[in-house]
PDB file of C-alpha atoms in Angstrom:
ATOM      1  CA  MET T   1      69.363  87.416-137.658  1.00  0.00           C
ATOM      2  CA  VAL T   2      71.302  89.064-135.253  1.00  0.00           C
ATOM      3  CA  ARG T   3      74.490  87.338-135.731  1.00  0.00           C
ATOM      4  CA  LEU T   4      73.680  88.265-139.551  1.00  0.00           C
ATOM      5  CA  VAL T   5      73.888  91.512-138.026  1.00  0.00           C
ATOM      6  CA  ALA T   6      77.050  91.642-135.988  1.00  0.00           C
ATOM      7  CA  SER T   7      78.882  90.045-139.195  1.00  0.00           C
ATOM      8  CA  ARG T   8      78.072  93.091-141.295  1.00  0.00           C
ATOM      9  CA  LEU T   9      78.617  95.773-138.674  1.00  0.00           C
ATOM     10  CA  LEU T  10      82.362  93.958-138.564  1.00  0.00           C
ATOM     11  CA  ARG T  11      83.218  94.400-141.637  1.00  0.00           C
ATOM     12  CA  LEU T  12      81.579  98.046-141.727  1.00  0.00           C
ATOM     13  CA  ILE T  13      84.185  99.021-139.398  1.00  0.00           C
ATOM     14  CA  PRO T  14      87.113  98.171-141.672  1.00  0.00           C
ATOM     15  CA  VAL T  15      85.222 100.221-144.555  1.00  0.00           C
ATOM     16  CA  LEU T  16      84.345 103.641-142.679  1.00  0.00           C
ATOM     17  CA  VAL T  17      88.544 103.779-141.811  1.00  0.00           C
ATOM     18  CA  ILE T  18      89.497 102.965-145.376  1.00  0.00           C
ATOM     19  CA  VAL T  19      86.881 106.057-146.008  1.00  0.00           C
ATOM     20  CA  SER T  20      88.142 107.922-143.150  1.00  0.00           C
ATOM     21  CA  ILE T  21      91.373 107.205-144.670  1.00  0.00           C
ATOM     22  CA  GLY T  22      90.520 108.527-147.799  1.00  0.00           C
ATOM     23  CA  THR T  23      88.934 111.846-147.032  1.00  0.00           C
ATOM     24  CA  PHE T  24      91.105 112.439-144.712  1.00  0.00           C
ATOM     25  CA  LEU T  25      94.624 112.532-146.799  1.00  0.00           C
ATOM     26  CA  MET T  26      92.211 114.537-149.724  1.00  0.00           C
ATOM     27  CA  VAL T  27      94.505 118.092-148.119  1.00  0.00           C
ATOM     28  CA  ASP T  28      97.295 116.261-148.486  1.00  0.00           C
ATOM     29  CA  LEU T  29      96.713 115.545-152.436  1.00  0.00           C
ATOM     30  CA  VAL T  30      96.247 119.133-152.345  1.00  0.00           C
ATOM     31  CA  PRO T  31      99.547 120.581-154.752  1.00  0.00           C
ATOM     32  CA  GLY T  32     100.930 123.414-152.303  1.00  0.00           C
ATOM     33  CA  ASP T  33     100.499 124.131-149.463  1.00  0.00           C
ATOM     34  CA  PRO T  34      97.382 124.167-148.271  1.00  0.00           C
ATOM     35  CA  ALA T  35      97.379 127.029-146.224  1.00  0.00           C
ATOM     36  CA  GLU T  36      98.698 128.972-148.735  1.00  0.00           C
ATOM     37  CA  GLN T  37      95.770 127.722-150.509  1.00  0.00           C
ATOM     38  CA  VAL T  38      92.924 129.038-148.654  1.00  0.00           C
ATOM     39  CA  LEU T  39      94.994 132.287-147.975  1.00  0.00           C
ATOM     40  CA  GLY T  40      95.971 133.407-151.424  1.00  0.00           C
ATOM     41  CA  PRO T  41      98.913 135.787-151.878  1.00  0.00           C
ATOM     42  CA  ASN T  42      98.343 138.145-149.640  1.00  0.00           C
ATOM     43  CA  SER T  43      98.327 136.773-146.065  1.00  0.00           C
ATOM     44  CA  THR T  44     100.489 137.717-143.055  1.00  0.00           C
ATOM     45  CA  ARG T  45     103.041 135.262-141.891  1.00  0.00           C
ATOM     46  CA  ASP T  46     100.862 135.419-138.517  1.00  0.00           C
ATOM     47  CA  GLU T  47      97.246 134.335-140.879  1.00  0.00           C
ATOM     48  CA  TYR T  48      99.425 132.025-142.682  1.00  0.00           C
ATOM     49  CA  LEU T  49     100.583 130.485-139.129  1.00  0.00           C
ATOM     50  CA  ARG T  50      96.752 131.010-137.811  1.00  0.00           C
ATOM     51  CA  VAL T  51      95.277 128.523-140.386  1.00  0.00           C
ATOM     52  CA  ARG T  52      98.412 125.776-140.454  1.00  0.00           C
ATOM     53  CA  GLU T  53      97.192 125.002-136.795  1.00  0.00           C
ATOM     54  CA  SER T  54      93.569 125.435-137.233  1.00  0.00           C
ATOM     55  CA  MET T  55      94.576 122.415-140.297  1.00  0.00           C
ATOM     56  CA  GLY T  56      96.815 120.218-137.921  1.00  0.00           C
ATOM     57  CA  LEU T  57      99.212 120.643-140.835  1.00  0.00           C
ATOM     58  CA  ASP T  58     102.194 121.097-138.107  1.00  0.00           C
ATOM     59  CA  GLU T  59     101.339 117.929-136.296  1.00  0.00           C
ATOM     60  CA  PRO T  60     102.919 114.484-137.677  1.00  0.00           C
ATOM     61  CA  MET T  61     100.216 112.593-140.196  1.00  0.00           C
ATOM     62  CA  VAL T  62      99.738 109.927-137.911  1.00  0.00           C
ATOM     63  CA  GLU T  63      98.283 111.992-134.832  1.00  0.00           C
ATOM     64  CA  ARG T  64      96.350 114.875-137.056  1.00  0.00           C
ATOM     65  CA  TYR T  65      94.139 111.788-138.410  1.00  0.00           C
ATOM     66  CA  LEU T  66      93.645 110.336-134.954  1.00  0.00           C
ATOM     67  CA  ASP T  67      92.812 113.841-133.322  1.00  0.00           C
ATOM     68  CA  TRP T  68      90.666 114.355-136.651  1.00  0.00           C
ATOM     69  CA  VAL T  69      88.275 111.000-136.362  1.00  0.00           C
ATOM     70  CA  GLY T  70      88.391 111.303-132.952  1.00  0.00           C
ATOM     71  CA  GLY T  71      86.608 114.827-133.706  1.00  0.00           C
ATOM     72  CA  ALA T  72      84.601 113.175-136.086  1.00  0.00           C
ATOM     73  CA  LEU T  73      82.965 110.247-133.843  1.00  0.00           C
ATOM     74  CA  GLN T  74      82.114 112.597-131.258  1.00  0.00           C
ATOM     75  CA  GLY T  75      80.522 115.053-133.863  1.00  0.00           C
ATOM     76  CA  ASP T  76      83.266 117.965-134.176  1.00  0.00           C
ATOM     77  CA  LEU T  77      84.237 118.506-137.592  1.00  0.00           C
ATOM     78  CA  GLY T  78      85.980 121.532-136.924  1.00  0.00           C
ATOM     79  CA  ARG T  79      85.532 125.199-138.125  1.00  0.00           C
ATOM     80  CA  ASN T  80      85.534 126.097-141.472  1.00  0.00           C
ATOM     81  CA  LEU T  81      88.191 128.143-142.512  1.00  0.00           C
ATOM     82  CA  VAL T  82      86.775 131.419-144.703  1.00  0.00           C
ATOM     83  CA  PRO T  83      84.817 133.405-143.231  1.00  0.00           C
ATOM     84  CA  PRO T  84      81.811 133.379-141.794  1.00  0.00           C
ATOM     85  CA  VAL T  85      83.209 130.958-139.734  1.00  0.00           C
ATOM     86  CA  GLU T  86      81.244 129.025-137.668  1.00  0.00           C
ATOM     87  CA  ASP T  87      81.475 124.817-136.804  1.00  0.00           C
ATOM     88  CA  VAL T  88      81.102 123.175-140.401  1.00  0.00           C
ATOM     89  CA  SER T  89      79.018 119.758-138.424  1.00  0.00           C
ATOM     90  CA  THR T  90      76.091 123.246-138.055  1.00  0.00           C
ATOM     91  CA  ARG T  91      76.577 123.889-141.556  1.00  0.00           C
ATOM     92  CA  LEU T  92      76.016 120.428-142.752  1.00  0.00           C
ATOM     93  CA  VAL T  93      73.138 120.133-140.498  1.00  0.00           C
ATOM     94  CA  ARG T  94      72.008 122.606-141.480  1.00  0.00           C
ATOM     95  CA  ALA T  95      72.071 121.174-145.157  1.00  0.00           C
ATOM     96  CA  PHE T  96      71.773 117.459-144.744  1.00  0.00           C
ATOM     97  CA  PRO T  97      67.531 118.055-144.584  1.00  0.00           C
ATOM     98  CA  VAL T  98      67.741 118.877-147.894  1.00  0.00           C
ATOM     99  CA  ASN T  99      68.801 116.211-149.440  1.00  0.00           C
ATOM    100  CA  ILE T 100      67.677 113.978-147.664  1.00  0.00           C
ATOM    101  CA  GLU T 101      64.488 115.059-148.656  1.00  0.00           C
ATOM    102  CA  LEU T 102      65.284 115.240-152.210  1.00  0.00           C
ATOM    103  CA  ALA T 103      66.005 111.919-151.882  1.00  0.00           C
ATOM    104  CA  VAL T 104      63.743 110.119-149.555  1.00  0.00           C
ATOM    105  CA  LEU T 105      60.740 111.875-152.334  1.00  0.00           C
ATOM    106  CA  ALA T 106      62.551 111.014-155.435  1.00  0.00           C
ATOM    107  CA  LEU T 107      62.823 107.748-153.737  1.00  0.00           C
ATOM    108  CA  VAL T 108      59.134 107.450-152.403  1.00  0.00           C
ATOM    109  CA  MET T 109      58.350 109.046-156.505  1.00  0.00           C
ATOM    110  CA  ALA T 110      59.981 106.292-157.864  1.00  0.00           C
ATOM    111  CA  LEU T 111      58.939 103.804-156.417  1.00  0.00           C
ATOM    112  CA  ALA T 112      55.284 104.599-156.467  1.00  0.00           C
ATOM    113  CA  VAL T 113      54.983 104.456-160.046  1.00  0.00           C
ATOM    114  CA  SER T 114      57.785 101.862-161.320  1.00  0.00           C
ATOM    115  CA  VAL T 115      56.382  99.447-158.566  1.00  0.00           C
ATOM    116  CA  PRO T 116      52.791  98.981-159.751  1.00  0.00           C
ATOM    117  CA  LEU T 117      54.356  99.534-163.652  1.00  0.00           C
ATOM    118  CA  ALA T 118      56.805  96.557-162.908  1.00  0.00           C
ATOM    119  CA  MET T 119      53.656  94.443-161.841  1.00  0.00           C
ATOM    120  CA  TRP T 120      50.792  95.023-164.544  1.00  0.00           C
ATOM    121  CA  THR T 121      52.706  94.810-167.425  1.00  0.00           C
ATOM    122  CA  ALA T 122      54.750  92.068-166.063  1.00  0.00           C
ATOM    123  CA  GLN T 123      51.322  90.114-166.426  1.00  0.00           C
ATOM    124  CA  LYS T 124      51.321  91.117-169.354  1.00  0.00           C
ATOM    125  CA  PRO T 125      54.174  90.666-171.447  1.00  0.00           C
ATOM    126  CA  ASP T 126      54.815  92.318-174.855  1.00  0.00           C
ATOM    127  CA  SER T 127      50.948  93.782-174.654  1.00  0.00           C
ATOM    128  CA  ARG T 128      50.685  97.217-176.182  1.00  0.00           C
ATOM    129  CA  ILE T 129      50.923  98.530-172.379  1.00  0.00           C
ATOM    130  CA  ASP T 130      54.093  96.437-172.100  1.00  0.00           C
ATOM    131  CA  ARG T 131      55.725  98.431-174.837  1.00  0.00           C
ATOM    132  CA  ILE T 132      54.739 101.633-173.984  1.00  0.00           C
ATOM    133  CA  ALA T 133      56.406 101.254-170.959  1.00  0.00           C
ATOM    134  CA  THR T 134      59.787  99.459-172.280  1.00  0.00           C
ATOM    135  CA  SER T 135      60.030 102.200-174.562  1.00  0.00           C
ATOM    136  CA  GLY T 136      58.963 104.886-172.500  1.00  0.00           C
ATOM    137  CA  THR T 137      61.710 103.657-169.729  1.00  0.00           C
ATOM    138  CA  PHE T 138      64.400 103.355-172.368  1.00  0.00           C
ATOM    139  CA  ALA T 139      63.619 107.318-173.499  1.00  0.00           C
ATOM    140  CA  VAL T 140      63.879 108.399-169.498  1.00  0.00           C
ATOM    141  CA  ILE T 141      67.206 106.140-169.428  1.00  0.00           C
ATOM    142  CA  ALA T 142      68.908 107.556-172.087  1.00  0.00           C
ATOM    143  CA  VAL T 143      68.276 111.541-170.960  1.00  0.00           C
ATOM    144  CA  PRO T 144      71.391 112.844-168.553  1.00  0.00           C
ATOM    145  CA  PRO T 145      69.549 114.052-165.044  1.00  0.00           C
ATOM    146  CA  PHE T 146      70.873 117.550-165.806  1.00  0.00           C
ATOM    147  CA  LEU T 147      69.275 117.873-169.146  1.00  0.00           C
ATOM    148  CA  ALA T 148      65.877 116.652-167.390  1.00  0.00           C
ATOM    149  CA  SER T 149      65.642 118.997-165.215  1.00  0.00           C
ATOM    150  CA  ILE T 150      66.608 121.666-167.769  1.00  0.00           C
ATOM    151  CA  VAL T 151      63.534 120.622-169.908  1.00  0.00           C
ATOM    152  CA  LEU T 152      61.059 120.148-166.629  1.00  0.00           C
ATOM    153  CA  VAL T 153      62.077 124.109-165.736  1.00  0.00           C
ATOM    154  CA  LEU T 154      61.578 125.342-168.740  1.00  0.00           C
ATOM    155  CA  VAL T 155      57.935 123.309-169.395  1.00  0.00           C
ATOM    156  CA  PHE T 156      56.736 123.264-165.317  1.00  0.00           C
ATOM    157  CA  ALA T 157      58.459 126.913-164.156  1.00  0.00           C
ATOM    158  CA  ILE T 158      58.311 129.009-166.813  1.00  0.00           C
ATOM    159  CA  TYR T 159      56.517 128.016-169.811  1.00  0.00           C
ATOM    160  CA  PHE T 160      53.781 126.797-167.367  1.00  0.00           C
ATOM    161  CA  PRO T 161      54.045 128.139-163.695  1.00  0.00           C
ATOM    162  CA  VAL T 162      52.618 125.804-161.830  1.00  0.00           C
ATOM    163  CA  PHE T 163      55.695 125.111-159.987  1.00  0.00           C
ATOM    164  CA  PRO T 164      58.370 128.008-158.280  1.00  0.00           C
ATOM    165  CA  LEU T 165      61.986 128.072-160.331  1.00  0.00           C
ATOM    166  CA  GLY T 166      64.329 126.968-157.545  1.00  0.00           C
ATOM    167  CA  GLN T 167      64.480 128.868-153.950  1.00  0.00           C
ATOM    168  CA  TRP T 168      63.893 126.694-150.692  1.00  0.00           C
ATOM    169  CA  VAL T 169      60.990 126.597-148.438  1.00  0.00           C
ATOM    170  CA  ARG T 170      61.935 124.728-145.112  1.00  0.00           C
ATOM    171  CA  PRO T 171      58.695 123.302-142.966  1.00  0.00           C
ATOM    172  CA  SER T 172      59.234 125.723-140.206  1.00  0.00           C
ATOM    173  CA  ASP T 173      59.638 128.767-142.221  1.00  0.00           C
ATOM    174  CA  GLY T 174      56.621 128.119-144.190  1.00  0.00           C
ATOM    175  CA  GLY T 175      54.570 125.225-143.710  1.00  0.00           C
ATOM    176  CA  TRP T 176      54.837 121.323-145.532  1.00  0.00           C
ATOM    177  CA  ALA T 177      52.838 122.406-148.164  1.00  0.00           C
ATOM    178  CA  SER T 178      54.910 124.973-149.231  1.00  0.00           C
ATOM    179  CA  ASN T 179      58.206 122.800-148.474  1.00  0.00           C
ATOM    180  CA  LEU T 180      56.732 119.846-150.997  1.00  0.00           C
ATOM    181  CA  HIS T 181      55.494 122.354-153.399  1.00  0.00           C
ATOM    182  CA  HIS T 182      58.915 124.241-153.931  1.00  0.00           C
ATOM    183  CA  ALA T 183      60.946 119.772-153.830  1.00  0.00           C
ATOM    184  CA  PHE T 184      58.329 118.380-156.087  1.00  0.00           C
ATOM    185  CA  LEU T 185      60.624 119.456-159.249  1.00  0.00           C
ATOM    186  CA  PRO T 186      64.258 118.700-158.216  1.00  0.00           C
ATOM    187  CA  ALA T 187      62.460 115.464-156.639  1.00  0.00           C
ATOM    188  CA  LEU T 188      60.676 114.028-159.854  1.00  0.00           C
ATOM    189  CA  THR T 189      63.971 115.223-161.836  1.00  0.00           C
ATOM    190  CA  LEU T 190      66.174 112.785-159.894  1.00  0.00           C
ATOM    191  CA  ALA T 191      63.566 110.351-159.602  1.00  0.00           C
ATOM    192  CA  LEU T 192      62.813 109.438-163.250  1.00  0.00           C
ATOM    193  CA  PRO T 193      65.768 107.825-164.181  1.00  0.00           C
ATOM    194  CA  GLU T 194      65.314 105.433-161.047  1.00  0.00           C
ATOM    195  CA  MET T 195      61.929 104.951-161.757  1.00  0.00           C
ATOM    196  CA  ALA T 196      62.223 104.104-165.340  1.00  0.00           C
ATOM    197  CA  THR T 197      65.029 101.621-163.717  1.00  0.00           C
ATOM    198  CA  PHE T 198      63.197 100.021-161.195  1.00  0.00           C
ATOM    199  CA  THR T 199      60.233  99.315-163.840  1.00  0.00           C
ATOM    200  CA  ARG T 200      62.265  97.334-166.049  1.00  0.00           C
ATOM    201  CA  VAL T 201      64.274  95.896-163.403  1.00  0.00           C
ATOM    202  CA  LEU T 202      61.117  94.715-161.428  1.00  0.00           C
ATOM    203  CA  ARG T 203      59.638  93.805-164.335  1.00  0.00           C
ATOM    204  CA  SER T 204      62.201  91.276-165.827  1.00  0.00           C
ATOM    205  CA  ASP T 205      62.453  88.983-162.515  1.00  0.00           C
ATOM    206  CA  MET T 206      58.733  89.527-162.077  1.00  0.00           C
ATOM    207  CA  ILE T 207      57.908  87.732-165.668  1.00  0.00           C
ATOM    208  CA  THR T 208      60.363  84.402-164.141  1.00  0.00           C
ATOM    209  CA  THR T 209      58.916  84.566-160.759  1.00  0.00           C
ATOM    210  CA  LEU T 210      55.147  84.081-162.484  1.00  0.00           C
ATOM    211  CA  GLN T 211      56.100  81.036-164.657  1.00  0.00           C
ATOM    212  CA  GLU T 212      57.465  79.370-161.478  1.00  0.00           C
ATOM    213  CA  ASP T 213      55.969  75.960-160.795  1.00  0.00           C
ATOM    214  CA  TYR T 214      54.600  76.881-157.028  1.00  0.00           C
ATOM    215  CA  ILE T 215      52.961  80.268-158.826  1.00  0.00           C
ATOM    216  CA  GLN T 216      51.601  77.567-161.154  1.00  0.00           C
ATOM    217  CA  ALA T 217      50.258  75.850-158.454  1.00  0.00           C
ATOM    218  CA  ALA T 218      48.608  78.295-156.785  1.00  0.00           C
ATOM    219  CA  ARG T 219      47.043  79.468-159.952  1.00  0.00           C
ATOM    220  CA  GLY T 220      45.429  75.933-160.193  1.00  0.00           C
ATOM    221  CA  LYS T 221      44.406  76.118-156.731  1.00  0.00           C
ATOM    222  CA  GLY T 222      41.968  79.257-157.877  1.00  0.00           C
ATOM    223  CA  LEU T 223      43.746  82.179-155.946  1.00  0.00           C
ATOM    224  CA  PRO T 224      43.180  85.343-157.604  1.00  0.00           C
ATOM    225  CA  GLN T 225      45.535  86.876-159.501  1.00  0.00           C
ATOM    226  CA  ARG T 226      45.818  89.909-157.858  1.00  0.00           C
ATOM    227  CA  LEU T 227      46.529  87.889-154.615  1.00  0.00           C
ATOM    228  CA  ILE T 228      49.135  85.776-156.454  1.00  0.00           C
ATOM    229  CA  VAL T 229      51.611  88.497-157.757  1.00  0.00           C
ATOM    230  CA  LEU T 230      50.936  90.479-154.399  1.00  0.00           C
ATOM    231  CA  ARG T 231      51.706  87.732-151.783  1.00  0.00           C
ATOM    232  CA  HIS T 232      53.478  85.291-153.990  1.00  0.00           C
ATOM    233  CA  ALA T 233      55.728  87.231-156.697  1.00  0.00           C
ATOM    234  CA  LEU T 234      56.545  90.594-155.646  1.00  0.00           C
ATOM    235  CA  ARG T 235      58.572  89.178-152.719  1.00  0.00           C
ATOM    236  CA  PRO T 236      60.798  87.360-154.397  1.00  0.00           C
ATOM    237  CA  SER T 237      61.286  89.419-157.451  1.00  0.00           C
ATOM    238  CA  SER T 238      62.284  92.400-155.255  1.00  0.00           C
ATOM    239  CA  PHE T 239      66.182  91.394-154.447  1.00  0.00           C
ATOM    240  CA  SER T 240      67.219  92.686-157.249  1.00  0.00           C
ATOM    241  CA  LEU T 241      65.182  96.044-156.465  1.00  0.00           C
ATOM    242  CA  ILE T 242      65.869  96.274-153.556  1.00  0.00           C
ATOM    243  CA  THR T 243      69.995  96.364-154.423  1.00  0.00           C
ATOM    244  CA  LEU T 244      69.203  99.138-156.856  1.00  0.00           C
ATOM    245  CA  VAL T 245      67.250 100.467-153.859  1.00  0.00           C
ATOM    246  CA  GLY T 246      70.650 100.904-151.670  1.00  0.00           C
ATOM    247  CA  VAL T 247      72.354 101.585-154.720  1.00  0.00           C
ATOM    248  CA  SER T 248      70.115 104.182-155.550  1.00  0.00           C
ATOM    249  CA  ILE T 249      70.535 105.998-152.530  1.00  0.00           C
ATOM    250  CA  GLY T 250      73.885 106.624-152.977  1.00  0.00           C
ATOM    251  CA  ARG T 251      73.406 107.955-156.305  1.00  0.00           C
ATOM    252  CA  LEU T 252      70.876 110.742-155.617  1.00  0.00           C
ATOM    253  CA  MET T 253      72.865 111.797-152.871  1.00  0.00           C
ATOM    254  CA  GLY T 254      75.756 112.568-155.221  1.00  0.00           C
ATOM    255  CA  GLY T 255      72.863 113.610-158.035  1.00  0.00           C
ATOM    256  CA  THR T 256      71.346 116.152-155.495  1.00  0.00           C
ATOM    257  CA  ILE T 257      75.399 118.290-156.288  1.00  0.00           C
ATOM    258  CA  VAL T 258      73.617 118.570-159.922  1.00  0.00           C
ATOM    259  CA  ILE T 259      70.510 119.060-159.084  1.00  0.00           C
ATOM    260  CA  GLU T 260      71.177 121.531-155.588  1.00  0.00           C
ATOM    261  CA  GLN T 261      72.993 124.225-158.993  1.00  0.00           C
ATOM    262  CA  VAL T 262      70.087 123.757-161.446  1.00  0.00           C
ATOM    263  CA  PHE T 263      67.342 124.968-159.177  1.00  0.00           C
ATOM    264  CA  SER T 264      69.651 126.831-156.532  1.00  0.00           C
ATOM    265  CA  LEU T 265      68.780 124.482-153.147  1.00  0.00           C
ATOM    266  CA  PRO T 266      70.839 124.815-150.249  1.00  0.00           C
ATOM    267  CA  GLY T 267      71.845 121.654-149.545  1.00  0.00           C
ATOM    268  CA  VAL T 268      74.717 119.712-148.837  1.00  0.00           C
ATOM    269  CA  GLY T 269      76.270 119.917-152.248  1.00  0.00           C
ATOM    270  CA  ARG T 270      76.198 124.156-152.225  1.00  0.00           C
ATOM    271  CA  VAL T 271      78.322 123.158-149.346  1.00  0.00           C
ATOM    272  CA  VAL T 272      80.835 121.382-150.539  1.00  0.00           C
ATOM    273  CA  VAL T 273      80.840 123.092-153.966  1.00  0.00           C
ATOM    274  CA  ASP T 274      80.888 126.359-152.128  1.00  0.00           C
ATOM    275  CA  GLY T 275      84.017 124.864-150.088  1.00  0.00           C
ATOM    276  CA  ALA T 276      85.685 124.045-152.996  1.00  0.00           C
ATOM    277  CA  ARG T 277      86.026 126.733-154.858  1.00  0.00           C
ATOM    278  CA  GLN T 278      87.227 128.618-151.618  1.00  0.00           C
ATOM    279  CA  SER T 279      89.604 125.981-151.137  1.00  0.00           C
ATOM    280  CA  ASP T 280      87.711 125.694-147.695  1.00  0.00           C
ATOM    281  CA  PHE T 281      89.428 122.183-146.411  1.00  0.00           C
ATOM    282  CA  THR T 282      87.690 121.269-143.941  1.00  0.00           C
ATOM    283  CA  VAL T 283      84.488 121.840-145.654  1.00  0.00           C
ATOM    284  CA  VAL T 284      85.101 119.914-148.086  1.00  0.00           C
ATOM    285  CA  GLN T 285      86.717 117.117-146.250  1.00  0.00           C
ATOM    286  CA  SER T 286      83.620 117.052-143.725  1.00  0.00           C
ATOM    287  CA  GLY T 287      81.273 117.137-146.366  1.00  0.00           C
ATOM    288  CA  VAL T 288      82.836 114.277-148.963  1.00  0.00           C
ATOM    289  CA  LEU T 289      82.863 111.931-145.107  1.00  0.00           C
ATOM    290  CA  ALA T 290      79.378 112.779-144.515  1.00  0.00           C
ATOM    291  CA  ILE T 291      78.106 111.521-148.127  1.00  0.00           C
ATOM    292  CA  ALA T 292      80.391 108.724-147.529  1.00  0.00           C
ATOM    293  CA  VAL T 293      78.962 107.474-144.734  1.00  0.00           C
ATOM    294  CA  VAL T 294      75.769 107.657-145.904  1.00  0.00           C
ATOM    295  CA  TYR T 295      76.790 105.685-148.712  1.00  0.00           C
ATOM    296  CA  VAL T 296      77.961 103.177-146.574  1.00  0.00           C
ATOM    297  CA  VAL T 297      75.515 102.929-144.004  1.00  0.00           C
ATOM    298  CA  VAL T 298      72.954 102.436-146.226  1.00  0.00           C
ATOM    299  CA  GLY T 299      74.372  99.522-148.171  1.00  0.00           C
ATOM    300  CA  PHE T 300      75.052  98.297-144.408  1.00  0.00           C
ATOM    301  CA  VAL T 301      70.849  98.326-144.072  1.00  0.00           C
ATOM    302  CA  VAL T 302      70.220  96.775-147.903  1.00  0.00           C
ATOM    303  CA  ASP T 303      73.079  93.840-146.367  1.00  0.00           C
ATOM    304  CA  ILE T 304      70.485  93.202-143.261  1.00  0.00           C
ATOM    305  CA  ALA T 305      67.290  93.892-145.332  1.00  0.00           C
ATOM    306  CA  TYR T 306      68.412  91.237-147.519  1.00  0.00           C
ATOM    307  CA  GLY T 307      68.663  88.710-144.879  1.00  0.00           C
ATOM    308  CA  TYR T 308      65.449  89.179-143.778  1.00  0.00           C
ATOM    309  CA  LEU T 309      63.725  88.550-147.004  1.00  0.00           C
ATOM    310  CA  ASP T 310      65.866  85.986-147.866  1.00  0.00           C
ATOM    311  CA  PRO T 311      66.642  83.702-145.048  1.00  0.00           C
ATOM    312  CA  ARG T 312      69.507  81.670-147.326  1.00  0.00           C
ATOM    313  CA  VAL T 313      71.385  85.178-146.749  1.00  0.00           C
ATOM    314  CA  SER T 314      70.908  84.966-142.869  1.00  0.00           C
ATOM    315  CA  HIS T 315      72.672  81.088-143.045  1.00  0.00           C
ATOM    316  CA  ALA T 316      75.400  82.500-145.421  1.00  0.00           C
ATOM    317  CA  GLY T 317      76.584  84.861-143.648  1.00  0.00           C
ATOM    318  CA  ARG T 318      77.406  82.390-140.329  1.00  0.00           C
TER     319      ARG T 318
END
């Protein structure tokens, strides 16, 4: 396992370097002069020079990249260009808990529903319950998340005001109960497509696993069906699910950008979108880099989880 972790870390480094280069070049891909884009047409010469210096545009590209990466490694992402000026890292640290909480809640909701449902339907394929669940997951997958969010808002926040319409309450301000009350609807919106996908994938894998010889042998020994499913069938059937979970975390982080707009949440998506509207490239660059790094690190953790669950992966990684 140690060799697997070391091997994956060595592969992780070049990926992070490529991600950082791609993110860094965003500013250079902007048509025209980025400093003029930030200031607009009515800026003075002094303001123009100040912004160019703060963005490092008067330095060679390689030197500018090394300074930027060196600062990012130390947690210094610079200061935003559009007032109110503050450290970008401070702004991201303030916004990221919203995205992380929504992603975690959505995953918990999706797994809490999909795993028991998949285990249940896999034991009774083609039964009435299985057909209803299959049709329901198809329907949920077919609905775009932004449309689902609008429907949920109309039903649960306007017609039946069970949940608040927008707003966000931090646990430090209103307590966890109020925080979860405000986070439930956005998290459910994110969880629905993951819930349906997880159910379909795990159900399919478990149907195959339950037909294996060692499962038949366990039944022949008289082991209870619940024990066979939980102990002998769930683990070997969960590899595809783990991959999906890893991929879905990155997708959920991206999905929160849309959900934040619908529910008016102060997450990283709003920070990046507001930065893009104001041509505040420092904020956009840092926000995209942070999201990309989270996505890559989650992939690394999923790889390690594979090695833990399946020893063949550990041997292959040597």
